[in-house]
Coordinates of C-alpha atoms in Angstrom, one line a residue:
X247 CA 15.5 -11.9 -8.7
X248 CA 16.3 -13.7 -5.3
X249 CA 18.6 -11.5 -4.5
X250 CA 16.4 -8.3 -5.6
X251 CA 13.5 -9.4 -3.4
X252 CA 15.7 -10.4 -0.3
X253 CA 17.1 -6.9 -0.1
X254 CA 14.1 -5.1 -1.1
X255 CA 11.9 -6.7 2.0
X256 CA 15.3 -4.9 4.1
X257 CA 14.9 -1.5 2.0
X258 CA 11.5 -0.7 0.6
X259 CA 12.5 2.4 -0.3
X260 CA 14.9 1.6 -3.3
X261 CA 14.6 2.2 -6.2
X262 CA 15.7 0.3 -9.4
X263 CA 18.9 2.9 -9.3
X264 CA 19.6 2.4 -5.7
X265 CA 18.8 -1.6 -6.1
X266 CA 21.6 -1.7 -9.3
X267 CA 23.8 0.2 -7.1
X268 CA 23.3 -2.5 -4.4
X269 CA 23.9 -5.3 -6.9
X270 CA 27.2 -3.5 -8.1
X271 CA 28.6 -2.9 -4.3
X272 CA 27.8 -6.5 -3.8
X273 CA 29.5 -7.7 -7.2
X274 CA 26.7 -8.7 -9.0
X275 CA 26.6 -7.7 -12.7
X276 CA 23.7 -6.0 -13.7
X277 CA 23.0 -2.3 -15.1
X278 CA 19.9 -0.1 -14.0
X279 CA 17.3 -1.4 -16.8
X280 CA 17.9 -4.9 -16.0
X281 CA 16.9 -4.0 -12.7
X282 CA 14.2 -2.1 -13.5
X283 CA 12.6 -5.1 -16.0
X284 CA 13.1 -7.2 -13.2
X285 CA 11.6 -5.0 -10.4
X286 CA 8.3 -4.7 -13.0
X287 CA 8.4 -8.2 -13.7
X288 CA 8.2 -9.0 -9.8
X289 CA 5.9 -5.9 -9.0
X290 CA 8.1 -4.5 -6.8
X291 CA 7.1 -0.7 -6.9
X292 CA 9.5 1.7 -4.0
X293 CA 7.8 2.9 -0.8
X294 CA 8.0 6.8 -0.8
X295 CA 7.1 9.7 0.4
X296 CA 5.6 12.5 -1.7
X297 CA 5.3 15.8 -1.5
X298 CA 1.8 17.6 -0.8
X299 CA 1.5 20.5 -2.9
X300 CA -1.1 20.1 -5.8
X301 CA -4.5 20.2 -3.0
X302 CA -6.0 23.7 -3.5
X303 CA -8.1 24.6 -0.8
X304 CA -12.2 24.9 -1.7
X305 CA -12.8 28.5 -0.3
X306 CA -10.1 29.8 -2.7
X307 CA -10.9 32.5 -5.4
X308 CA -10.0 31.5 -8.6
X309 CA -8.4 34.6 -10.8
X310 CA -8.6 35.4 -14.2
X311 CA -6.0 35.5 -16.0
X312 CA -4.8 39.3 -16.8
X313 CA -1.9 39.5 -18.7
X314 CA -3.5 37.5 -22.0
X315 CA -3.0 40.4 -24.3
X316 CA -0.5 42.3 -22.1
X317 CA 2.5 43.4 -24.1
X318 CA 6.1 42.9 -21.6
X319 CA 8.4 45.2 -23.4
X320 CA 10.5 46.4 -20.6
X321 CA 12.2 44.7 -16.7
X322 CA 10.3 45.2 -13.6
X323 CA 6.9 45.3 -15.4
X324 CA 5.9 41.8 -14.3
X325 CA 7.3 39.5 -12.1
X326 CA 6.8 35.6 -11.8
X327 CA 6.8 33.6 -8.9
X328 CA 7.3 29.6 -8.5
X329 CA 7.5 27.0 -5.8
X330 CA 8.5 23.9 -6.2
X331 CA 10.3 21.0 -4.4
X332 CA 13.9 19.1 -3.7
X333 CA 13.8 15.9 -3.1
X334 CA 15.9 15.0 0.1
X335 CA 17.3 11.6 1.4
X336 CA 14.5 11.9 3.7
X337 CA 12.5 14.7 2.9
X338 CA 11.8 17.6 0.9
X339 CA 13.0 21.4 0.7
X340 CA 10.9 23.9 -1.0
X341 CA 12.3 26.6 -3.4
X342 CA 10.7 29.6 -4.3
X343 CA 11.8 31.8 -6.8
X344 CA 11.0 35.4 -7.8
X345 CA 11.8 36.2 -11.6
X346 CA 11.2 39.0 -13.8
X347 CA 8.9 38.0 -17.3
X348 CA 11.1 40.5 -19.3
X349 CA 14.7 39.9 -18.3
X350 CA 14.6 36.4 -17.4
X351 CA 16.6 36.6 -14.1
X352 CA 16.2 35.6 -10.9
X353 CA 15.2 38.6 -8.6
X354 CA 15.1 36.4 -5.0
X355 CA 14.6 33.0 -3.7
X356 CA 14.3 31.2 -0.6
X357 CA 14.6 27.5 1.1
X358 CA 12.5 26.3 3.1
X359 CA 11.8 22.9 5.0
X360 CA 7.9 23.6 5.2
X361 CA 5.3 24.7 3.5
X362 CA 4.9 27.9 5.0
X363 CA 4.2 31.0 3.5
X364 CA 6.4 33.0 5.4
X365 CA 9.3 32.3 3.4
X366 CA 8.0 33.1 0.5
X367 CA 6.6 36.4 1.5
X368 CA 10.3 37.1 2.5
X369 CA 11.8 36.2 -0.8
X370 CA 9.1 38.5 -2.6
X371 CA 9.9 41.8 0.1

């Protein structure tokens, strides 16, 4: 546990697999749920950074939903879109994908650094 809290005041950021990791480059004998039960014993909780994308904004519509009773029977009659993030070592990319409901393939996607809309308007032209 010494050792535990005398690195983690150095890296804040770590994790209980990062921290086991650390114990094994260092030769110290202890898996990732020892760590862990030892990291919730001390209260030691990582310092990270995460991402911002569950906020909607007050001024926007919200729609209903259309396609309740809709039957999909056939490809290019609706089209999905998602966005979602990848964790970097010290920040995130966003992915946005463009799928179709019926076939279940990817039409386009795009990377992104930001959270811009201008990549995703490119994957969906």
């Amino acid at each position: 546990m010494k050792i535990i809290d005398k690195q983690f005041l150095k890296t804040p950021c770590y994790g209980s697999r990062q921290m086991a990791r650390y114990m094994k480059r260092n030769n110290y004998q202890c898996g990732r749920h020892r760590v862990r039960r030892l990291m919730r014993l001390m209260r030691l909780v990582p310092i990270y950074q995460e991402p911002n994308t569950s906020k909607k904004h007050p001024q926007h519509k919200i729609w209903p939903y259309l396609l309740r009773n809709a039957i999909i029977d056939h490809p290019n009659q609706v089209w999905c879109a998602d966005i979602t993030y990848i964790p970097m070592r010290r920040d995130f990319l966003y992915l946005v994908a463009i799928m179709d409901w019926h076939s279940r393939k990817v039409l386009a996607w795009r990377l992104s650094n930001s959270m811009d809309a201008d990549f995703c308007v490119k994957a969906l032209k």
